Tab-separated table of C-alpha atoms and ligand atoms in Angstrom:
chain	number	residue	atom	x	y	z
A	1	MET	CA	123.637	89.755	109.826
A	2	ASP	CA	123.418	88.509	113.417
A	3	PRO	CA	121.970	85.517	115.349
A	4	THR	CA	118.407	86.908	114.924
A	5	HIS	CA	118.643	86.015	111.190
A	6	ASP	CA	119.820	82.408	111.724
A	7	PRO	CA	117.498	80.368	109.455
A	8	SER	CA	117.645	77.407	111.856
A	9	LEU	CA	116.201	79.481	114.713
A	10	THR	CA	112.732	78.349	115.865
A	11	SER	CA	110.358	79.583	118.552
A	12	TRP	CA	108.516	77.948	121.450
A	13	ILE	CA	105.447	79.563	119.862
A	14	GLU	CA	104.640	76.738	117.442
A	15	SER	CA	102.640	78.821	114.943
A	16	ALA	CA	105.813	80.806	114.177
A	17	ASN	CA	107.591	77.744	112.787
A	18	GLY	CA	105.442	76.796	109.817
A	19	GLY	CA	106.967	78.991	107.121
A	20	GLY	CA	104.344	81.749	107.474
A	21	ASP	CA	104.837	85.516	107.418
A	22	PHE	CA	105.670	86.033	111.077
A	23	SER	CA	108.630	83.760	111.727
A	24	ILE	CA	111.011	84.475	114.608
A	25	GLN	CA	113.405	86.007	112.045
A	26	ASN	CA	110.812	88.716	111.245
A	27	LEU	CA	109.522	90.356	114.468
A	28	PRO	CA	107.610	93.309	112.925
A	29	PHE	CA	106.145	96.077	115.100
A	30	GLY	CA	102.501	97.099	115.155
A	31	VAL	CA	99.852	98.744	117.321
A	32	PHE	CA	96.915	96.675	118.528
A	33	ARG	CA	93.931	96.793	120.831
A	34	ARG	CA	92.429	93.753	122.529
A	35	ARG	CA	88.918	93.335	121.176
A	36	ASP	CA	87.340	92.820	124.585
A	37	GLU	CA	89.071	95.795	126.223
A	38	ASP	CA	88.283	99.467	125.935
A	39	GLU	CA	91.907	100.555	125.737
A	40	PRO	CA	94.277	102.777	123.768
A	41	GLY	CA	96.688	101.173	121.326
A	42	ARG	CA	99.413	98.884	122.660
A	43	ILE	CA	102.685	98.166	120.894
A	44	GLY	CA	103.205	94.581	119.889
A	45	ILE	CA	105.479	92.345	117.836
A	46	ALA	CA	103.919	89.712	115.568
A	47	ILE	CA	105.074	86.125	116.084
A	48	GLY	CA	103.211	83.316	114.311
A	49	GLU	CA	99.510	83.755	115.068
A	50	MET	CA	100.278	85.699	118.240
A	51	ILE	CA	101.342	89.186	119.313
A	52	VAL	CA	104.015	89.839	121.929
A	53	ASP	CA	102.851	92.699	124.154
A	54	VAL	CA	106.077	94.701	124.560
A	55	THR	CA	104.919	96.525	127.684
A	56	ALA	CA	103.838	93.266	129.338
A	57	CYS	CA	107.331	91.854	128.674
A	58	ARG	CA	108.890	94.948	130.135
A	59	ASP	CA	106.682	94.670	133.222
A	60	GLU	CA	108.027	91.117	133.588
A	61	GLY	CA	111.530	92.581	133.713
A	62	ARG	CA	112.619	90.915	130.488
A	63	PHE	CA	114.755	93.690	129.016
A	64	SER	CA	118.022	95.391	129.895
A	65	GLY	CA	120.267	98.170	128.614
A	66	LEU	CA	119.317	99.778	125.317
A	67	ALA	CA	116.466	97.288	124.831
A	68	GLU	CA	114.912	98.461	128.095
A	69	ARG	CA	115.110	102.012	126.754
A	70	ALA	CA	113.412	100.952	123.493
A	71	ALA	CA	110.735	99.015	125.399
A	72	GLY	CA	110.121	102.106	127.522
A	73	ALA	CA	109.383	104.047	124.328
A	74	CYS	CA	106.782	101.363	123.547
A	75	ALA	CA	104.587	102.524	126.431
A	76	ALA	CA	103.028	104.965	123.922
A	77	PRO	CA	99.918	104.143	121.841
A	78	VAL	CA	101.895	104.721	118.610
A	79	LEU	CA	105.376	103.811	117.382
A	80	ASN	CA	106.606	107.411	116.986
A	81	PRO	CA	108.657	107.506	120.239
A	82	LEU	CA	110.369	104.223	119.313
A	83	MET	CA	110.967	105.502	115.775
A	84	ARG	CA	112.523	108.671	117.220
A	85	LEU	CA	115.112	106.663	119.206
A	86	GLY	CA	116.885	105.533	116.058
A	87	ALA	CA	118.345	102.220	115.022
A	88	GLU	CA	120.541	100.965	117.860
A	89	PRO	CA	117.960	100.669	120.692
A	90	ARG	CA	115.535	99.072	118.206
A	91	ARG	CA	118.151	96.530	117.137
A	92	GLU	CA	118.940	95.645	120.744
A	93	LEU	CA	115.237	95.181	121.496
A	94	ARG	CA	115.034	92.855	118.488
A	95	ARG	CA	117.969	90.801	119.794
A	96	GLN	CA	116.455	90.446	123.264
A	97	VAL	CA	112.942	89.644	121.968
A	98	SER	CA	114.452	87.042	119.623
A	99	ALA	CA	116.274	85.402	122.569
A	100	LEU	CA	113.106	85.489	124.681
A	101	LEU	CA	110.993	83.821	121.985
A	102	ALA	CA	113.592	81.283	120.807
A	103	ALA	CA	112.890	77.600	121.386
A	104	ASP	CA	115.858	77.388	123.776
A	105	SER	CA	114.863	80.511	125.745
A	106	PRO	CA	115.933	80.072	129.403
A	107	ALA	CA	113.128	82.432	130.452
A	108	TYR	CA	110.542	80.109	128.878
A	109	ARG	CA	112.197	76.941	130.165
A	110	SER	CA	112.025	78.214	133.720
A	111	ASN	CA	108.450	79.492	133.354
A	112	ARG	CA	106.172	77.675	130.898
A	113	ARG	CA	103.377	80.076	131.751
A	114	LEU	CA	105.320	83.020	130.317
A	115	GLY	CA	103.128	82.979	127.192
A	116	ASN	CA	99.997	83.653	129.248
A	117	ARG	CA	101.531	86.878	130.492
A	118	ILE	CA	103.060	88.327	127.340
A	119	LEU	CA	101.034	87.002	124.365
A	120	VAL	CA	97.740	88.043	122.770
A	121	ALA	CA	96.217	86.003	119.921
A	122	GLN	CA	96.007	88.022	116.702
A	123	ARG	CA	92.407	86.853	116.251
A	124	ASN	CA	91.559	88.610	119.521
A	125	ALA	CA	93.178	91.882	118.496
A	126	GLU	CA	92.219	94.792	116.294
A	127	MET	CA	95.131	96.367	114.430
A	128	LEU	CA	95.402	100.174	114.389
A	129	LEU	CA	97.607	102.569	112.436
A	130	PRO	CA	101.182	101.903	113.598
A	131	ALA	CA	102.148	105.563	113.879
A	132	GLU	CA	100.834	109.059	113.974
A	133	ILE	CA	101.722	109.948	110.396
A	134	GLY	CA	102.595	113.632	110.217
A	135	ASP	CA	103.456	113.758	106.543
A	136	TYR	CA	103.033	111.397	103.630
A	137	THR	CA	104.993	111.518	100.369
A	138	ASP	CA	104.315	109.310	97.380
A	139	PHE	CA	107.064	108.662	94.844
A	140	TYR	CA	106.983	107.266	91.313
A	141	ALA	CA	110.017	105.014	91.592
A	142	SER	CA	109.125	102.223	89.141
A	143	VAL	CA	110.461	102.979	85.684
A	144	HIS	CA	108.249	100.210	84.295
A	145	HIS	CA	105.135	101.831	85.778
A	146	ALA	CA	106.207	105.276	84.595
A	147	THR	CA	106.925	103.948	81.099
A	148	ASN	CA	103.617	102.092	80.860
A	149	VAL	CA	101.501	104.985	82.105
A	150	GLY	CA	103.468	107.547	80.100
A	151	GLY	CA	103.092	105.358	77.020
A	152	MET	CA	99.296	105.461	77.251
A	153	PHE	CA	99.330	109.229	76.981
A	154	ARG	CA	102.506	109.790	74.950
A	155	PRO	CA	103.229	106.640	72.891
A	156	ASP	CA	106.241	108.234	71.175
A	157	ASN	CA	107.760	109.688	74.310
A	158	PRO	CA	106.640	107.749	77.377
A	159	LEU	CA	109.271	108.920	79.861
A	160	LEU	CA	109.716	112.615	80.525
A	161	PRO	CA	113.366	113.798	80.327
A	162	ASN	CA	113.721	114.258	84.097
A	163	TYR	CA	112.717	110.713	85.070
A	164	LYS	CA	116.134	109.054	85.111
A	165	TRP	CA	117.748	111.970	86.924
A	166	VAL	CA	115.381	112.960	89.704
A	167	PRO	CA	113.158	110.756	91.903
A	168	ILE	CA	109.667	112.052	91.094
A	169	GLY	CA	107.200	112.434	93.959
A	170	TYR	CA	104.389	114.536	95.394
A	171	HIS	CA	103.176	115.419	98.856
A	172	GLY	CA	100.173	113.273	99.712
A	173	ARG	CA	97.624	113.533	102.482
A	174	ALA	CA	98.215	111.866	105.872
A	175	SER	CA	94.717	112.300	107.356
A	176	SER	CA	93.082	109.735	105.072
A	177	ILE	CA	95.613	106.928	105.628
A	178	VAL	CA	93.706	103.986	107.124
A	179	PRO	CA	94.721	100.562	108.444
A	180	SER	CA	94.076	97.384	106.484
A	181	GLY	CA	90.483	96.221	106.773
A	182	THR	CA	88.950	99.699	106.665
A	183	PRO	CA	86.297	99.850	103.901
A	184	VAL	CA	86.877	102.473	101.218
A	185	ARG	CA	83.967	104.498	99.923
A	186	ARG	CA	83.911	105.180	96.191
A	187	PRO	CA	84.736	108.871	95.868
A	188	ARG	CA	82.757	111.446	93.931
A	189	GLY	CA	84.531	114.038	91.895
A	190	GLN	CA	84.830	116.059	88.766
A	191	SER	CA	85.824	114.420	85.523
A	192	ARG	CA	85.425	114.914	81.809
A	193	PRO	CA	84.788	111.807	79.717
A	194	PRO	CA	86.682	111.833	76.401
A	195	ASP	CA	83.471	112.308	74.393
A	196	ALA	CA	82.048	115.106	76.566
A	197	ASP	CA	82.311	118.872	76.010
A	198	SER	CA	82.271	119.761	79.673
A	199	PRO	CA	83.035	118.036	82.968
A	200	SER	CA	80.471	116.587	85.347
A	201	PHE	CA	80.452	115.648	89.036
A	202	GLY	CA	79.661	112.152	90.288
A	203	PRO	CA	81.019	108.802	91.525
A	204	THR	CA	84.312	107.815	89.895
A	205	ARG	CA	83.915	105.340	87.046
A	206	SER	CA	87.521	104.190	87.080
A	207	LEU	CA	88.499	103.334	90.638
A	208	ASP	CA	91.904	101.663	90.847
A	209	TYR	CA	94.435	100.421	93.391
A	210	GLU	CA	98.218	100.922	93.339
A	211	MET	CA	100.512	98.289	94.883
A	212	GLU	CA	103.282	100.119	96.719
A	213	LEU	CA	105.842	99.660	99.459
A	214	GLY	CA	105.803	102.234	102.297
A	215	LEU	CA	108.763	103.351	104.388
A	216	PHE	CA	108.395	104.726	107.929
A	217	VAL	CA	110.896	107.405	108.919
A	218	GLY	CA	112.756	107.402	112.204
A	219	PRO	CA	114.397	109.365	113.846
A	220	GLY	CA	114.181	112.304	111.405
A	221	ASN	CA	116.459	115.209	110.450
A	222	PRO	CA	116.448	118.879	111.476
A	223	LEU	CA	115.131	121.450	108.991
A	224	GLY	CA	117.960	122.710	106.795
A	225	ARG	CA	120.157	119.616	107.299
A	226	PRO	CA	120.077	117.241	104.338
A	227	VAL	CA	120.649	113.535	105.032
A	228	PRO	CA	123.633	112.303	103.010
A	229	ILE	CA	123.015	109.045	101.205
A	230	GLU	CA	125.652	107.287	103.326
A	231	LEU	CA	123.489	107.950	106.415
A	232	ALA	CA	120.071	107.636	104.779
A	233	GLU	CA	119.321	104.127	106.021
A	234	GLU	CA	119.740	105.317	109.604
A	235	GLN	CA	116.522	107.236	108.889
A	236	ILE	CA	114.528	104.146	107.917
A	237	PHE	CA	112.540	102.414	110.677
A	238	GLY	CA	110.854	99.832	108.485
A	239	PHE	CA	108.394	99.026	105.720
A	240	CYS	CA	104.707	98.250	105.168
A	241	LEU	CA	102.432	97.595	102.185
A	242	VAL	CA	100.535	100.558	100.739
A	243	ASN	CA	97.420	100.692	98.565
A	244	ASP	CA	97.275	104.148	96.993
A	245	TRP	CA	93.613	104.029	95.888
A	246	SER	CA	93.225	106.144	92.755
A	247	ALA	CA	90.292	107.539	90.764
A	248	ARG	CA	91.687	107.580	87.224
A	249	ASP	CA	88.967	109.725	85.639
A	250	LEU	CA	89.337	112.406	88.312
A	251	GLN	CA	93.117	112.144	87.981
A	252	ALA	CA	93.127	112.590	84.196
A	253	TRP	CA	91.065	115.781	84.472
A	254	GLU	CA	92.800	117.416	87.446
A	255	TYR	CA	96.477	116.401	87.372
A	256	GLN	CA	97.827	119.165	85.153
A	257	PRO	CA	99.575	121.400	86.049
A	258	LEU	CA	100.179	120.589	89.738
A	259	GLY	CA	99.885	116.801	89.994
A	260	PRO	CA	97.557	114.444	91.893
A	261	PHE	CA	95.025	115.927	94.316
A	262	LEU	CA	91.482	114.628	94.957
A	263	ALA	CA	92.037	111.567	92.748
A	264	LYS	CA	94.349	110.199	95.443
A	265	ASN	CA	93.599	111.693	98.855
A	266	PHE	CA	90.228	110.058	99.608
A	267	ALA	CA	91.907	106.949	101.078
A	268	THR	CA	95.276	105.217	101.350
A	269	SER	CA	95.376	101.793	103.035
A	270	ILE	CA	98.452	100.388	104.783
A	271	SER	CA	99.276	96.983	106.252
A	272	PRO	CA	99.476	97.222	110.055
A	273	TRP	CA	102.801	95.441	110.701
A	274	VAL	CA	106.028	97.363	110.114
A	275	VAL	CA	108.852	95.074	109.011
A	276	THR	CA	112.100	96.591	110.251
A	277	LEU	CA	115.144	97.304	108.127
A	278	GLU	CA	117.001	94.746	110.307
A	279	ALA	CA	114.561	91.962	109.420
A	280	LEU	CA	115.155	92.686	105.720
A	281	GLU	CA	118.934	92.324	106.030
A	282	PRO	CA	119.042	88.859	104.331
A	283	PHE	CA	116.951	90.226	101.456
A	284	ARG	CA	118.979	93.227	100.407
A	285	ALA	CA	119.784	93.420	96.700
A	286	PRO	CA	121.867	95.581	94.367
A	287	ALA	CA	120.345	98.876	93.253
A	288	PHE	CA	118.448	98.633	89.950
A	289	ALA	CA	120.787	97.770	87.077
A	290	ARG	CA	120.416	100.737	84.754
A	291	PRO	CA	120.481	99.677	81.120
A	292	PRO	CA	123.272	100.990	78.848
A	293	GLY	CA	122.559	104.582	77.884
A	294	ASP	CA	120.852	105.554	81.157
A	295	PRO	CA	122.681	108.281	83.096
A	296	ALA	CA	124.480	107.419	86.330
A	297	PRO	CA	122.769	108.985	89.360
A	298	LEU	CA	124.219	112.326	90.474
A	299	ASP	CA	126.775	112.195	93.308
A	300	TYR	CA	124.325	112.985	96.110
A	301	LEU	CA	122.318	109.902	95.056
A	302	THR	CA	125.332	107.611	94.795
A	303	SER	CA	127.251	105.512	97.304
A	304	PRO	CA	129.097	102.191	96.957
A	305	ALA	CA	126.906	100.559	99.644
A	306	ASN	CA	123.735	101.734	97.924
A	307	ALA	CA	124.864	100.361	94.565
A	308	GLU	CA	125.817	97.050	96.115
A	309	SER	CA	122.820	96.414	98.386
A	310	GLY	CA	120.519	99.452	98.448
A	311	ALA	CA	117.402	97.670	97.201
A	312	VAL	CA	115.010	95.432	99.143
A	313	ALA	CA	113.838	92.245	97.415
A	314	VAL	CA	110.235	92.226	98.624
A	315	SER	CA	107.783	90.269	96.451
A	316	VAL	CA	104.382	91.919	96.240
A	317	GLU	CA	101.118	90.374	95.124
A	318	VAL	CA	97.655	91.764	94.462
A	319	HIS	CA	94.591	89.539	94.834
A	320	LEU	CA	90.964	90.388	94.091
A	321	MET	CA	87.755	89.045	95.595
A	322	THR	CA	84.541	90.345	94.042
A	323	ALA	CA	81.161	90.251	95.771
A	324	ARG	CA	80.005	87.577	93.341
A	325	MET	CA	83.110	85.459	93.888
A	326	ARG	CA	82.434	85.714	97.638
A	327	GLU	CA	78.839	84.529	97.117
A	328	GLN	CA	80.046	81.652	94.952
A	329	GLY	CA	82.572	80.582	97.598
A	330	LEU	CA	85.536	81.199	95.264
A	331	GLU	CA	89.041	81.996	96.457
A	332	PRO	CA	90.539	85.430	95.734
A	333	VAL	CA	92.289	85.521	92.364
A	334	ARG	CA	95.842	86.781	92.002
A	335	LEU	CA	96.080	89.699	89.582
A	336	SER	CA	99.807	90.386	89.730
A	337	ARG	CA	103.149	89.639	91.321
A	338	GLY	CA	106.118	92.003	91.255
A	339	SER	CA	109.235	92.874	93.224
A	340	ALA	CA	110.443	96.021	94.956
A	341	ALA	CA	113.935	95.103	93.703
A	342	GLU	CA	112.705	96.354	90.287
A	343	LEU	CA	112.336	99.948	91.505
A	344	TYR	CA	114.558	102.473	89.714
A	345	TRP	CA	115.406	104.249	92.984
A	346	THR	CA	116.368	102.663	96.324
A	347	PRO	CA	114.867	103.619	99.699
A	348	ALA	CA	118.126	105.415	100.644
A	349	GLN	CA	118.010	107.434	97.411
A	350	LEU	CA	114.424	108.491	98.170
A	351	VAL	CA	115.403	109.671	101.667
A	352	ALA	CA	118.552	111.450	100.426
A	353	HIS	CA	116.630	113.156	97.637
A	354	HIS	CA	113.664	114.152	99.835
A	355	THR	CA	115.984	115.894	102.298
A	356	SER	CA	118.491	117.211	99.736
A	357	ASN	CA	116.973	120.709	99.821
A	358	GLY	CA	116.921	120.740	103.633
A	359	CYS	CA	113.345	119.444	103.981
A	360	ASP	CA	112.940	117.824	107.398
A	361	LEU	CA	111.541	114.317	107.743
A	362	ARG	CA	110.053	113.451	111.101
A	363	ALA	CA	109.631	110.171	112.973
A	364	GLY	CA	106.444	108.512	111.730
A	365	ASP	CA	106.442	110.146	108.297
A	366	LEU	CA	105.474	107.753	105.521
A	367	LEU	CA	107.265	107.632	102.149
A	368	ALA	CA	105.673	105.351	99.550
A	369	SER	CA	107.497	103.936	96.544
A	370	GLY	CA	104.870	104.481	93.883
A	371	THR	CA	103.246	101.619	91.994
A	372	ILE	CA	105.572	98.637	91.789
A	373	SER	CA	105.541	97.220	88.259
A	374	GLY	CA	108.089	95.046	86.532
A	375	PRO	CA	108.864	94.391	82.880
A	376	ALA	CA	106.440	91.441	82.600
A	377	ARG	CA	102.702	91.880	82.092
A	378	GLU	CA	101.914	89.818	85.203
A	379	SER	CA	103.986	92.211	87.320
A	380	ARG	CA	101.917	95.327	86.646
A	381	GLY	CA	100.858	96.820	89.964
A	382	CYS	CA	97.561	98.554	89.095
A	383	LEU	CA	94.489	97.977	86.899
A	384	LEU	CA	95.299	100.988	84.728
A	385	GLU	CA	98.309	99.047	83.443
A	386	LEU	CA	96.840	95.529	83.646
A	387	THR	CA	93.815	96.486	81.519
A	388	TRP	CA	95.629	99.205	79.549
A	389	ARG	CA	93.141	101.917	80.572
A	390	GLY	CA	90.254	99.458	80.294
A	391	ALA	CA	91.033	98.423	76.699
A	392	GLU	CA	91.891	94.847	77.763
A	393	PRO	CA	89.458	93.830	80.534
A	394	LEU	CA	90.542	91.086	82.918
A	395	ALA	CA	88.622	87.815	82.910
A	396	LEU	CA	87.881	86.624	86.458
A	397	PRO	CA	86.923	83.199	87.813
A	398	GLY	CA	83.138	82.909	87.836
A	399	GLY	CA	82.768	84.651	84.476
A	400	GLU	CA	83.044	88.321	85.477
A	401	THR	CA	85.345	90.859	83.840
A	402	ARG	CA	86.966	94.002	85.226
A	403	LYS	CA	88.282	97.194	83.686
A	404	PHE	CA	88.329	98.987	87.031
A	405	LEU	CA	87.073	98.222	90.553
A	406	GLU	CA	83.365	97.754	91.219
A	407	ASP	CA	81.438	98.125	94.466
A	408	GLY	CA	81.914	95.089	96.704
A	409	ASP	CA	85.361	94.296	95.276
A	410	GLU	CA	87.992	93.556	97.894
A	411	VAL	CA	91.640	94.231	97.064
A	412	ILE	CA	94.076	92.085	99.044
A	413	MET	CA	97.792	92.904	98.899
A	414	ARG	CA	100.505	90.626	100.220
A	415	GLY	CA	104.255	91.001	100.547
A	416	TYR	CA	106.996	88.562	101.479
A	417	CYS	CA	110.706	87.804	101.156
A	418	GLU	CA	112.071	84.381	100.276
A	419	ARG	CA	115.477	83.135	99.278
A	420	GLU	CA	117.677	80.091	99.612
A	421	GLY	CA	119.539	80.077	102.920
A	422	ALA	CA	117.225	82.487	104.745
A	423	ALA	CA	114.011	82.085	106.715
A	424	ARG	CA	110.913	83.418	104.956
A	425	ILE	CA	109.446	86.625	106.333
A	426	GLY	CA	106.227	88.347	105.303
A	427	PHE	CA	104.276	91.565	105.677
A	428	GLY	CA	100.817	90.085	106.291
A	429	GLU	CA	98.027	91.685	104.301
A	430	CYS	CA	96.697	95.057	103.268
A	431	ARG	CA	92.952	94.686	102.578
A	432	GLY	CA	90.161	97.013	101.626
A	433	VAL	CA	86.651	96.517	100.253
A	434	VAL	CA	85.009	99.105	97.995
A	435	LEU	CA	81.703	100.580	99.224
A	436	GLU	CA	79.206	102.312	96.947
A	437	ALA	CA	79.450	106.102	96.713
A	438	GLY	CA	77.725	107.819	99.657
B	1	CA	CA1	100.891	106.155	93.876
C-alpha cells in the first residue's frame, strides 16, 4: 500500500469526506458527457459528488512523468488507450491525482478556483460505457451458485465433476452491454413450459438478474502467449458491477448442448465507474478456502501470492423497486448481500485460465465472475436461487410477491469495500428498469 490508501487522507472536495462510495482513497475511472454539451465521451475520475476531468487537469499542467503519459491516453473517448498502457502509468496518475485532490494540496492552496476548472458535478453528467468492449466472457466462479442451480436440476449430483478443477465460462456478447440506467426490454424467445408438448415463442415469463463482478483487461497478451498466474494481475485494470440479465425459460430450453445463447445476450448492464486494482489493495483477501476433500488447483492456477491475497473482498447487494412500490413512495428493498471473497476462483486464476491455451485478451475486454452467491440464503445473487425456481416467492413491502421480474421492476446493484483500518470505497450503482416486451 502507499500514501493514496492512508485512511486519514481527506479531500478539499467536501462531498468526498462523508464515508460515501467515492472517497479520495477510491478514484475510479469512468467516461462521461456533460449534459448540456454535444460532445464525445470524456475520461473522468469520481470524487465525492464530483468528477475530475482528467484532460482539463492535464491542460492545467498538473501532471508529470508517467502520469502525464497516462493522462495523455485519457484524451480518448474511451478508457482502452489507458488500459493498454498497463499498471505503472496508471498507478502514477493515481498518486498525482490523489495529491492534487488532498486537503493539503499546494495546487489548491495557491488557487482556490482550481475546482471550477477541473470538476464537473455528477448530477450534470451522463455516464457512458467506460470502454469499447471487444470481447466479453462470463464465468461461473461461485461454487455456491453452481451448487444451488445444479441442485435444482440434479438433486443427487449438483456439481459436475469438472467444476472444482476448471473455471467454467462461456463467450458472451459485447454488443448488448449497456451502462447503468439503460432500460432493458423484456426479451421474446422460444421456450417449452414443463407441461407443454412443444415449444412456443413469446415474451419470457421468468426474467431474472445475476449479481456479478466484472473485470476490465489491460494491457492484454499476444495470441499464443499464455499469461502465467504470477503475472495475471498485471492484466487487470479494474472492476465494475455486472447485471447479467437472464431469461430462465429460454435458457432451460436452449442451453444444451452448447450453453447460454439468446437467454443471456439481449442485455448486460454494467456500473459506469471502474474501481482500479490499486484502490482495492486494502481489501485483498486469501483465495477461497477449499473444504477438505476438494482438489488443490493445478499448478498453472496456483501461486503463493494468489493463495495469500488473490481474492477481492467486495460486498455486493441487490435491491428491487417495483412500479407499485415507486407509486407508494416506498424505498427499494434489499433482496440479497454477498461477497466476491466467496468466489471459488480468484480474478488472477480466471485470467490465467482464459489465456492458458494461448487465447489473447485485449485491453477493454470484460470478464465477469458469474453470479455471486454465498452459503447463506440471504447471499443468493439471483431470483432463480432466492425463490428456488419460483417455488418460494419473495414477499415485498407493499404486499406484492415476486417469483421473477415483472415489467416496471427496477434492479439496483451496489458494491462496496469496508474494513477496520481502511477508508470505505464503493462502486456506485448498476441500475436497470424492465420494460414490457416490444
Ligand atoms: Ca452469468
